[in-house]
mmCIF file with all atom_site columns, C-alpha atoms in Angstrom:
data_model
loop_
_atom_site.group_PDB
_atom_site.id
_atom_site.type_symbol
_atom_site.label_atom_id
_atom_site.label_alt_id
_atom_site.label_comp_id
_atom_site.label_asym_id
_atom_site.label_entity_id
_atom_site.label_seq_id
_atom_site.pdbx_PDB_ins_code
_atom_site.Cartn_x
_atom_site.Cartn_y
_atom_site.Cartn_z
_atom_site.occupancy
_atom_site.B_iso_or_equiv
_atom_site.pdbx_formal_charge
_atom_site.auth_seq_id
_atom_site.auth_comp_id
_atom_site.auth_asym_id
_atom_site.auth_atom_id
_atom_site.pdbx_PDB_model_num
ATOM 1   C CA . MET A 1 1   ? -18.651 -17.233 0.328   1.00 39.00 ? 1   MET A CA 1
ATOM 2   C CA . ILE A 1 2   ? -15.280 -15.240 1.111   1.00 45.00 ? 2   ILE A CA 1
ATOM 3   C CA . SER A 1 3   ? -12.947 -17.729 1.832   1.00 47.00 ? 3   SER A CA 1
ATOM 4   C CA . ALA A 1 4   ? -9.146  -17.006 3.560   1.00 52.00 ? 4   ALA A CA 1
ATOM 5   C CA . SER A 1 5   ? -5.839  -18.494 2.580   1.00 55.00 ? 5   SER A CA 1
ATOM 6   C CA . LEU A 1 6   ? -7.987  -21.552 1.624   1.00 54.00 ? 6   LEU A CA 1
ATOM 7   C CA . SER A 1 7   ? -6.927  -20.495 -2.683  1.00 57.00 ? 7   SER A CA 1
ATOM 8   C CA . PRO A 1 8   ? -7.980  -17.306 -3.517  1.00 58.00 ? 8   PRO A CA 1
ATOM 9   C CA . ASN A 1 9   ? -11.395 -16.203 -4.294  1.00 61.00 ? 9   ASN A CA 1
ATOM 10  C CA . THR A 1 10  ? -12.474 -17.140 -7.524  1.00 68.00 ? 10  THR A CA 1
ATOM 11  C CA . GLU A 1 11  ? -15.951 -17.785 -9.927  1.00 77.00 ? 11  GLU A CA 1
ATOM 12  C CA . PRO A 1 12  ? -15.312 -20.335 -13.082 1.00 83.00 ? 12  PRO A CA 1
ATOM 13  C CA . ASP A 1 13  ? -16.335 -17.181 -15.097 1.00 87.00 ? 13  ASP A CA 1
ATOM 14  C CA . ASP A 1 14  ? -13.718 -15.414 -13.530 1.00 79.00 ? 14  ASP A CA 1
ATOM 15  C CA . VAL A 1 15  ? -11.256 -18.443 -14.614 1.00 81.00 ? 15  VAL A CA 1
ATOM 16  C CA . TRP A 1 16  ? -12.622 -18.107 -18.487 1.00 89.00 ? 16  TRP A CA 1
ATOM 17  C CA . LEU A 1 17  ? -12.042 -14.501 -19.059 1.00 85.00 ? 17  LEU A CA 1
ATOM 18  C CA . ALA A 1 18  ? -8.633  -15.002 -17.546 1.00 80.00 ? 18  ALA A CA 1
ATOM 19  C CA . ILE A 1 19  ? -8.153  -17.593 -19.878 1.00 87.00 ? 19  ILE A CA 1
ATOM 20  C CA . GLN A 1 20  ? -9.094  -15.818 -22.939 1.00 88.00 ? 20  GLN A CA 1
ATOM 21  C CA . THR A 1 21  ? -7.562  -12.183 -21.375 1.00 82.00 ? 21  THR A CA 1
ATOM 22  C CA . LEU A 1 22  ? -4.152  -14.598 -21.496 1.00 83.00 ? 22  LEU A CA 1
ATOM 23  C CA . PHE A 1 23  ? -4.669  -15.583 -25.363 1.00 88.00 ? 23  PHE A CA 1
ATOM 24  C CA . SER A 1 24  ? -5.027  -12.608 -26.275 1.00 84.00 ? 24  SER A CA 1
ATOM 25  C CA . PRO A 1 25  ? -2.181  -9.971  -24.725 1.00 83.00 ? 25  PRO A CA 1
ATOM 26  C CA . TRP A 1 26  ? -3.671  -7.681  -28.372 1.00 79.00 ? 26  TRP A CA 1
ATOM 27  C CA . LYS A 1 27  ? -6.455  -6.340  -26.325 1.00 74.00 ? 27  LYS A CA 1
ATOM 28  C CA . TRP A 1 28  ? -3.651  -6.191  -23.164 1.00 71.00 ? 28  TRP A CA 1
ATOM 29  C CA . GLN A 1 29  ? 0.015   -5.375  -24.662 1.00 73.00 ? 29  GLN A CA 1
ATOM 30  C CA . ASN A 1 30  ? 0.311   -1.267  -24.547 1.00 69.00 ? 30  ASN A CA 1
ATOM 31  C CA . GLY A 1 31  ? -3.596  -1.075  -25.457 1.00 71.00 ? 31  GLY A CA 1
ATOM 32  C CA . GLU A 1 32  ? -6.771  0.682   -23.328 1.00 75.00 ? 32  GLU A CA 1
ATOM 33  C CA . ALA A 1 33  ? -6.412  -2.065  -20.296 1.00 70.00 ? 33  ALA A CA 1
ATOM 34  C CA . LEU A 1 34  ? -3.247  -1.206  -19.463 1.00 69.00 ? 34  LEU A CA 1
ATOM 35  C CA . LEU A 1 35  ? -4.603  2.491   -19.565 1.00 76.00 ? 35  LEU A CA 1
ATOM 36  C CA . ARG A 1 36  ? -7.478  1.645   -17.263 1.00 76.00 ? 36  ARG A CA 1
ATOM 37  C CA . VAL A 1 37  ? -4.948  -0.415  -14.641 1.00 72.00 ? 37  VAL A CA 1
ATOM 38  C CA . ARG A 1 38  ? -2.335  2.761   -14.604 1.00 73.00 ? 38  ARG A CA 1
ATOM 39  C CA . GLN A 1 39  ? -4.962  5.048   -13.802 1.00 76.00 ? 39  GLN A CA 1
ATOM 40  C CA . TRP A 1 40  ? -6.776  3.486   -11.228 1.00 75.00 ? 40  TRP A CA 1
ATOM 41  C CA . PHE A 1 41  ? -3.891  2.539   -9.232  1.00 73.00 ? 41  PHE A CA 1
ATOM 42  C CA . GLY A 1 42  ? -2.723  6.172   -9.659  1.00 70.00 ? 42  GLY A CA 1
ATOM 43  C CA . GLY A 1 43  ? 0.486   6.008   -12.373 1.00 69.00 ? 43  GLY A CA 1
ATOM 44  C CA . GLU A 1 44  ? 2.469   2.680   -13.192 1.00 76.00 ? 44  GLU A CA 1
ATOM 45  C CA . ILE A 1 45  ? 2.910   0.361   -10.227 1.00 81.00 ? 45  ILE A CA 1
ATOM 46  C CA . THR A 1 46  ? 5.743   -1.616  -10.377 1.00 86.00 ? 46  THR A CA 1
ATOM 47  C CA . LEU A 1 47  ? 5.352   -5.506  -8.833  1.00 86.00 ? 47  LEU A CA 1
ATOM 48  C CA . PHE A 1 48  ? 6.512   -7.513  -6.268  1.00 88.00 ? 48  PHE A CA 1
ATOM 49  C CA . SER A 1 49  ? 6.300   -10.750 -5.400  1.00 89.00 ? 49  SER A CA 1
ATOM 50  C CA . SER A 1 50  ? 4.027   -9.973  -1.531  1.00 89.00 ? 50  SER A CA 1
ATOM 51  C CA . GLY A 1 51  ? 2.512   -6.685  -0.354  1.00 86.00 ? 51  GLY A CA 1
ATOM 52  C CA . ARG A 1 52  ? 5.650   -6.787  2.328   1.00 92.00 ? 52  ARG A CA 1
ATOM 53  C CA . VAL A 1 53  ? 8.578   -6.061  -0.172  1.00 95.00 ? 53  VAL A CA 1
ATOM 54  C CA . SER A 1 54  ? 5.665   -3.261  -2.226  1.00 94.00 ? 54  SER A CA 1
ATOM 55  C CA . LEU A 1 55  ? 6.483   -1.564  1.187   1.00 96.00 ? 55  LEU A CA 1
ATOM 56  C CA . PHE A 1 56  ? 10.272  -2.130  2.026   1.00 97.00 ? 56  PHE A CA 1
ATOM 57  C CA . ALA A 1 57  ? 10.674  -1.166  -2.085  1.00 95.00 ? 57  ALA A CA 1
ATOM 58  C CA . ILE A 1 58  ? 9.127   2.262   -1.486  1.00 95.00 ? 58  ILE A CA 1
ATOM 59  C CA . LEU A 1 59  ? 10.706  2.602   1.587   1.00 97.00 ? 59  LEU A CA 1
ATOM 60  C CA . LYS A 1 60  ? 14.219  2.378   0.658   1.00 96.00 ? 60  LYS A CA 1
ATOM 61  C CA . SER A 1 61  ? 13.860  4.115   -2.492  1.00 93.00 ? 61  SER A CA 1
ATOM 62  C CA . PHE A 1 62  ? 13.010  7.190   0.531   1.00 95.00 ? 62  PHE A CA 1
ATOM 63  C CA . GLU A 1 63  ? 16.001  6.176   1.491   1.00 95.00 ? 63  GLU A CA 1
ATOM 64  C CA . ILE A 1 64  ? 14.207  5.577   5.155   1.00 97.00 ? 64  ILE A CA 1
ATOM 65  C CA . GLY A 1 65  ? 16.200  3.357   7.243   1.00 97.00 ? 65  GLY A CA 1
ATOM 66  C CA . THR A 1 66  ? 18.689  2.597   10.243  1.00 98.00 ? 66  THR A CA 1
ATOM 67  C CA . GLY A 1 67  ? 18.520  5.905   12.948  1.00 97.00 ? 67  GLY A CA 1
ATOM 68  C CA . ASP A 1 68  ? 14.499  6.404   11.437  1.00 98.00 ? 68  ASP A CA 1
ATOM 69  C CA . GLU A 1 69  ? 10.995  5.575   12.697  1.00 99.00 ? 69  GLU A CA 1
ATOM 70  C CA . VAL A 1 70  ? 8.044   5.207   10.029  1.00 99.00 ? 70  VAL A CA 1
ATOM 71  C CA . ILE A 1 71  ? 3.853   5.427   12.233  1.00 99.00 ? 71  ILE A CA 1
ATOM 72  C CA . ILE A 1 72  ? 1.946   2.428   12.288  1.00 98.00 ? 72  ILE A CA 1
ATOM 73  C CA . GLN A 1 73  ? -1.080  1.845   13.430  1.00 96.00 ? 73  GLN A CA 1
ATOM 74  C CA . ALA A 1 74  ? -1.083  -1.409  15.757  1.00 96.00 ? 74  ALA A CA 1
ATOM 75  C CA . PHE A 1 75  ? -3.814  -2.992  14.521  1.00 94.00 ? 75  PHE A CA 1
ATOM 76  C CA . THR A 1 76  ? -2.095  -4.471  11.231  1.00 92.00 ? 76  THR A CA 1
ATOM 77  C CA . CYS A 1 77  ? -0.366  -6.817  10.135  1.00 90.00 ? 77  CYS A CA 1
ATOM 78  C CA . VAL A 1 78  ? 2.512   -8.863  10.729  1.00 92.00 ? 78  VAL A CA 1
ATOM 79  C CA . ALA A 1 79  ? 3.804   -7.950  7.589   1.00 91.00 ? 79  ALA A CA 1
ATOM 80  C CA . VAL A 1 80  ? 3.697   -3.809  7.415   1.00 95.00 ? 80  VAL A CA 1
ATOM 81  C CA . PRO A 1 81  ? 6.009   -3.711  10.486  1.00 95.00 ? 81  PRO A CA 1
ATOM 82  C CA . ASN A 1 82  ? 8.228   -6.492  9.205   1.00 96.00 ? 82  ASN A CA 1
ATOM 83  C CA . SER A 1 83  ? 9.298   -4.719  6.381   1.00 97.00 ? 83  SER A CA 1
ATOM 84  C CA . VAL A 1 84  ? 9.696   -1.718  8.864   1.00 98.00 ? 84  VAL A CA 1
ATOM 85  C CA . LEU A 1 85  ? 12.423  -3.078  10.762  1.00 98.00 ? 85  LEU A CA 1
ATOM 86  C CA . TRP A 1 86  ? 13.946  -5.034  7.376   1.00 97.00 ? 86  TRP A CA 1
ATOM 87  C CA . SER A 1 87  ? 14.672  -1.081  5.749   1.00 97.00 ? 87  SER A CA 1
ATOM 88  C CA . GLY A 1 88  ? 16.536  -1.090  9.255   1.00 98.00 ? 88  GLY A CA 1
ATOM 89  C CA . ALA A 1 89  ? 13.805  1.702   10.899  1.00 98.00 ? 89  ALA A CA 1
ATOM 90  C CA . THR A 1 90  ? 12.003  1.210   14.291  1.00 98.00 ? 90  THR A CA 1
ATOM 91  C CA . PRO A 1 91  ? 8.003   0.645   13.383  1.00 98.00 ? 91  PRO A CA 1
ATOM 92  C CA . VAL A 1 92  ? 6.668   3.070   16.436  1.00 98.00 ? 92  VAL A CA 1
ATOM 93  C CA . TYR A 1 93  ? 3.125   1.826   17.263  1.00 98.00 ? 93  TYR A CA 1
ATOM 94  C CA . VAL A 1 94  ? 0.355   3.973   17.469  1.00 98.00 ? 94  VAL A CA 1
ATOM 95  C CA . ASP A 1 95  ? -4.066  3.151   18.268  1.00 97.00 ? 95  ASP A CA 1
ATOM 96  C CA . ILE A 1 96  ? -6.723  3.017   16.195  1.00 96.00 ? 96  ILE A CA 1
ATOM 97  C CA . ASP A 1 97  ? -10.349 4.704   16.716  1.00 95.00 ? 97  ASP A CA 1
ATOM 98  C CA . ASP A 1 98  ? -13.848 3.818   16.566  1.00 94.00 ? 98  ASP A CA 1
ATOM 99  C CA . THR A 1 99  ? -13.175 3.432   12.831  1.00 94.00 ? 99  THR A CA 1
ATOM 100 C CA . CYS A 1 100 ? -10.316 0.376   13.359  1.00 95.00 ? 100 CYS A CA 1
ATOM 101 C CA . ASN A 1 101 ? -8.246  3.123   11.467  1.00 95.00 ? 101 ASN A CA 1
ATOM 102 C CA . ILE A 1 102 ? -5.145  4.827   12.579  1.00 97.00 ? 102 ILE A CA 1
ATOM 103 C CA . ASP A 1 103 ? -6.190  7.766   15.144  1.00 97.00 ? 103 ASP A CA 1
ATOM 104 C CA . PRO A 1 104 ? -5.067  11.220  13.750  1.00 96.00 ? 104 PRO A CA 1
ATOM 105 C CA . GLN A 1 105 ? -4.777  12.756  17.334  1.00 94.00 ? 105 GLN A CA 1
ATOM 106 C CA . ASN A 1 106 ? -2.234  9.617   18.987  1.00 95.00 ? 106 ASN A CA 1
ATOM 107 C CA . VAL A 1 107 ? -0.298  10.554  15.752  1.00 97.00 ? 107 VAL A CA 1
ATOM 108 C CA . GLU A 1 108 ? 0.530   13.450  16.538  1.00 94.00 ? 108 GLU A CA 1
ATOM 109 C CA . LYS A 1 109 ? 1.709   12.442  19.604  1.00 96.00 ? 109 LYS A CA 1
ATOM 110 C CA . LYS A 1 110 ? 4.022   9.856   18.493  1.00 97.00 ? 110 LYS A CA 1
ATOM 111 C CA . ILE A 1 111 ? 6.265   12.458  16.095  1.00 98.00 ? 111 ILE A CA 1
ATOM 112 C CA . THR A 1 112 ? 9.991   13.283  16.878  1.00 98.00 ? 112 THR A CA 1
ATOM 113 C CA . ASN A 1 113 ? 12.715  14.313  14.981  1.00 98.00 ? 113 ASN A CA 1
ATOM 114 C CA . LYS A 1 114 ? 13.832  11.173  13.100  1.00 98.00 ? 114 LYS A CA 1
ATOM 115 C CA . THR A 1 115 ? 9.491   10.806  12.536  1.00 98.00 ? 115 THR A CA 1
ATOM 116 C CA . LYS A 1 116 ? 10.213  9.961   8.537   1.00 98.00 ? 116 LYS A CA 1
ATOM 117 C CA . ALA A 1 117 ? 6.764   8.574   7.272   1.00 98.00 ? 117 ALA A CA 1
ATOM 118 C CA . ILE A 1 118 ? 3.404   7.580   8.109   1.00 98.00 ? 118 ILE A CA 1
ATOM 119 C CA . ILE A 1 119 ? 2.228   4.048   6.658   1.00 98.00 ? 119 ILE A CA 1
ATOM 120 C CA . ILE A 1 120 ? -1.665  4.960   6.650   1.00 96.00 ? 120 ILE A CA 1
ATOM 121 C CA . GLN A 1 121 ? -3.556  1.650   6.000   1.00 94.00 ? 121 GLN A CA 1
ATOM 122 C CA . HIS A 1 122 ? -7.707  1.545   5.523   1.00 92.00 ? 122 HIS A CA 1
ATOM 123 C CA . THR A 1 123 ? -8.417  -1.169  6.956   1.00 89.00 ? 123 THR A CA 1
ATOM 124 C CA . PHE A 1 124 ? -11.979 -3.148  5.705   1.00 88.00 ? 124 PHE A CA 1
ATOM 125 C CA . GLY A 1 125 ? -12.186 -0.560  2.987   1.00 86.00 ? 125 GLY A CA 1
ATOM 126 C CA . ILE A 1 126 ? -12.922 1.863   5.299   1.00 90.00 ? 126 ILE A CA 1
ATOM 127 C CA . PRO A 1 127 ? -11.019 5.113   4.184   1.00 91.00 ? 127 PRO A CA 1
ATOM 128 C CA . ALA A 1 128 ? -8.516  6.850   6.979   1.00 94.00 ? 128 ALA A CA 1
ATOM 129 C CA . ASP A 1 129 ? -9.143  10.380  7.903   1.00 94.00 ? 129 ASP A CA 1
ATOM 130 C CA . LEU A 1 130 ? -6.802  11.340  5.270   1.00 92.00 ? 130 LEU A CA 1
ATOM 131 C CA . VAL A 1 131 ? -7.475  14.828  5.136   1.00 93.00 ? 131 VAL A CA 1
ATOM 132 C CA . GLU A 1 132 ? -6.823  15.157  9.268   1.00 96.00 ? 132 GLU A CA 1
ATOM 133 C CA . LEU A 1 133 ? -3.180  13.489  8.842   1.00 96.00 ? 133 LEU A CA 1
ATOM 134 C CA . ALA A 1 134 ? -2.118  15.060  5.496   1.00 95.00 ? 134 ALA A CA 1
ATOM 135 C CA . LYS A 1 135 ? -2.115  18.203  7.307   1.00 96.00 ? 135 LYS A CA 1
ATOM 136 C CA . ILE A 1 136 ? -0.297  16.395  10.514  1.00 97.00 ? 136 ILE A CA 1
ATOM 137 C CA . ALA A 1 137 ? 2.183   14.401  7.462   1.00 97.00 ? 137 ALA A CA 1
ATOM 138 C CA . LYS A 1 138 ? 2.157   18.033  5.749   1.00 96.00 ? 138 LYS A CA 1
ATOM 139 C CA . LYS A 1 139 ? 3.392   20.265  9.066   1.00 97.00 ? 139 LYS A CA 1
ATOM 140 C CA . HIS A 1 140 ? 6.049   18.287  10.483  1.00 97.00 ? 140 HIS A CA 1
ATOM 141 C CA . GLY A 1 141 ? 7.540   17.144  6.829   1.00 97.00 ? 141 GLY A CA 1
ATOM 142 C CA . LEU A 1 142 ? 6.354   13.723  6.722   1.00 98.00 ? 142 LEU A CA 1
ATOM 143 C CA . LEU A 1 143 ? 5.686   10.854  3.822   1.00 97.00 ? 143 LEU A CA 1
ATOM 144 C CA . ILE A 1 144 ? 2.274   9.414   3.862   1.00 96.00 ? 144 ILE A CA 1
ATOM 145 C CA . ILE A 1 145 ? 2.180   5.906   2.664   1.00 96.00 ? 145 ILE A CA 1
ATOM 146 C CA . GLU A 1 146 ? -1.182  4.624   2.219   1.00 94.00 ? 146 GLU A CA 1
ATOM 147 C CA . ASP A 1 147 ? -1.939  0.975   3.084   1.00 92.00 ? 147 ASP A CA 1
ATOM 148 C CA . PHE A 1 148 ? -4.798  -0.535  -0.087  1.00 87.00 ? 148 PHE A CA 1
ATOM 149 C CA . ALA A 1 149 ? -4.324  -4.242  1.518   1.00 84.00 ? 149 ALA A CA 1
ATOM 150 C CA . HIS A 1 150 ? -7.741  -4.719  2.144   1.00 82.00 ? 150 HIS A CA 1
ATOM 151 C CA . SER A 1 151 ? -9.363  -1.584  0.540   1.00 80.00 ? 151 SER A CA 1
ATOM 152 C CA . LEU A 1 152 ? -9.935  -0.745  -3.216  1.00 72.00 ? 152 LEU A CA 1
ATOM 153 C CA . GLY A 1 153 ? -11.331 2.514   -5.512  1.00 63.00 ? 153 GLY A CA 1
ATOM 154 C CA . LEU A 1 154 ? -10.025 5.152   -3.010  1.00 66.00 ? 154 LEU A CA 1
ATOM 155 C CA . HIS A 1 155 ? -7.855  6.695   -4.126  1.00 68.00 ? 155 HIS A CA 1
ATOM 156 C CA . ILE A 1 156 ? -4.333  7.299   -4.148  1.00 72.00 ? 156 ILE A CA 1
ATOM 157 C CA . SER A 1 157 ? -4.098  10.449  -1.636  1.00 80.00 ? 157 SER A CA 1
ATOM 158 C CA . GLY A 1 158 ? -0.088  10.101  -0.387  1.00 84.00 ? 158 GLY A CA 1
ATOM 159 C CA . ASP A 1 159 ? 3.268   10.023  -1.380  1.00 88.00 ? 159 ASP A CA 1
ATOM 160 C CA . ALA A 1 160 ? 3.125   6.323   -1.948  1.00 92.00 ? 160 ALA A CA 1
ATOM 161 C CA . ALA A 1 161 ? 1.268   3.371   -1.690  1.00 90.00 ? 161 ALA A CA 1
ATOM 162 C CA . PHE A 1 162 ? 1.040   -0.767  -1.695  1.00 89.00 ? 162 PHE A CA 1
ATOM 163 C CA . PHE A 1 163 ? -0.933  -3.083  -2.628  1.00 86.00 ? 163 PHE A CA 1
ATOM 164 C CA . SER A 1 164 ? -0.921  -7.065  -1.615  1.00 84.00 ? 164 SER A CA 1
ATOM 165 C CA . PHE A 1 165 ? -2.601  -9.119  -4.229  1.00 77.00 ? 165 PHE A CA 1
ATOM 166 C CA . GLY A 1 166 ? -2.121  -12.797 -2.037  1.00 67.00 ? 166 GLY A CA 1
ATOM 167 C CA . ARG A 1 167 ? -4.434  -15.197 -2.245  1.00 65.00 ? 167 ARG A CA 1
ATOM 168 C CA . ASP A 1 168 ? -6.881  -13.493 0.994   1.00 67.00 ? 168 ASP A CA 1
ATOM 169 C CA . LYS A 1 169 ? -6.932  -10.302 -0.218  1.00 66.00 ? 169 LYS A CA 1
ATOM 170 C CA . VAL A 1 170 ? -9.409  -8.179  -2.486  1.00 67.00 ? 170 VAL A CA 1
ATOM 171 C CA . ILE A 1 171 ? -7.382  -8.284  -5.762  1.00 68.00 ? 171 ILE A CA 1
ATOM 172 C CA . SER A 1 172 ? -6.528  -11.665 -5.389  1.00 64.00 ? 172 SER A CA 1
ATOM 173 C CA . SER A 1 173 ? -3.313  -13.687 -7.899  1.00 65.00 ? 173 SER A CA 1
ATOM 174 C CA . VAL A 1 174 ? -2.116  -15.688 -4.670  1.00 67.00 ? 174 VAL A CA 1
ATOM 175 C CA . TRP A 1 175 ? 0.917   -14.062 -4.368  1.00 76.00 ? 175 TRP A CA 1
ATOM 176 C CA . GLY A 1 176 ? 2.138   -10.954 -4.929  1.00 79.00 ? 176 GLY A CA 1
ATOM 177 C CA . GLY A 1 177 ? 2.021   -7.419  -4.378  1.00 85.00 ? 177 GLY A CA 1
ATOM 178 C CA . GLY A 1 178 ? 2.355   -4.552  -5.880  1.00 84.00 ? 178 GLY A CA 1
ATOM 179 C CA . ALA A 1 179 ? 3.586   -0.431  -5.239  1.00 88.00 ? 179 ALA A CA 1
ATOM 180 C CA . VAL A 1 180 ? 3.369   3.261   -6.202  1.00 86.00 ? 180 VAL A CA 1
ATOM 181 C CA . ILE A 1 181 ? 5.134   6.505   -5.992  1.00 82.00 ? 181 ILE A CA 1
ATOM 182 C CA . ASN A 1 182 ? 3.643   10.028  -7.293  1.00 80.00 ? 182 ASN A CA 1
ATOM 183 C CA . SER A 1 183 ? 5.724   10.747  -9.977  1.00 70.00 ? 183 SER A CA 1
ATOM 184 C CA . LYS A 1 184 ? 6.467   14.288  -8.010  1.00 72.00 ? 184 LYS A CA 1
ATOM 185 C CA . TYR A 1 185 ? 8.820   11.520  -6.881  1.00 68.00 ? 185 TYR A CA 1
ATOM 186 C CA . GLN A 1 186 ? 11.043  10.778  -9.687  1.00 67.00 ? 186 GLN A CA 1
ATOM 187 C CA . MET A 1 187 ? 14.852  9.768   -7.636  1.00 65.00 ? 187 MET A CA 1
ATOM 188 C CA . ALA A 1 188 ? 12.160  7.544   -5.614  1.00 62.00 ? 188 ALA A CA 1
ATOM 189 C CA . ASN A 1 189 ? 10.205  6.326   -8.858  1.00 60.00 ? 189 ASN A CA 1
ATOM 190 C CA . ASP A 1 190 ? 13.809  5.275   -10.688 1.00 68.00 ? 190 ASP A CA 1
ATOM 191 C CA . LYS A 1 191 ? 14.397  3.454   -7.744  1.00 68.00 ? 191 LYS A CA 1
ATOM 192 C CA . LEU A 1 192 ? 11.831  1.810   -7.113  1.00 62.00 ? 192 LEU A CA 1
#
């Protein structure tokens, strides 16, 4: 059974494993588990109180703010446009394709000289068309920020990514979020 927002999707064996792990810090502090987490997330992950705060931190790290535009898909959680607005930038909505992901053809039509980034959501765990979106981003010099709030098992292909660990997410810790910035952006990583 999958519950939504009432409590984490936690089974008794999950609780037992968590308790064992918490009381065995020598197994996870600076050990193999930490390396596996870094490999899985594609680098250092910085933890925040939520996915929306993680996205806000990424936007601020790349100095996206007043006067800038960020392309987002129209079918998304309110947390995404709110984070863009909190940064001072303007969210620009783009229609979705048949996979419920952002439509690359519509993205190209919405790009202006104020556009700084495209937030690519992998809706319902279905990968967005990153090949086509990466071509568009490269052509226009835009950042790709991936939204993994509802996706696991995909590799980070963009410049940055954020995760949500809310109680109705794939990885649930009741609340929390994380941000990863590609290591080639050292200055942005330092600000995160």
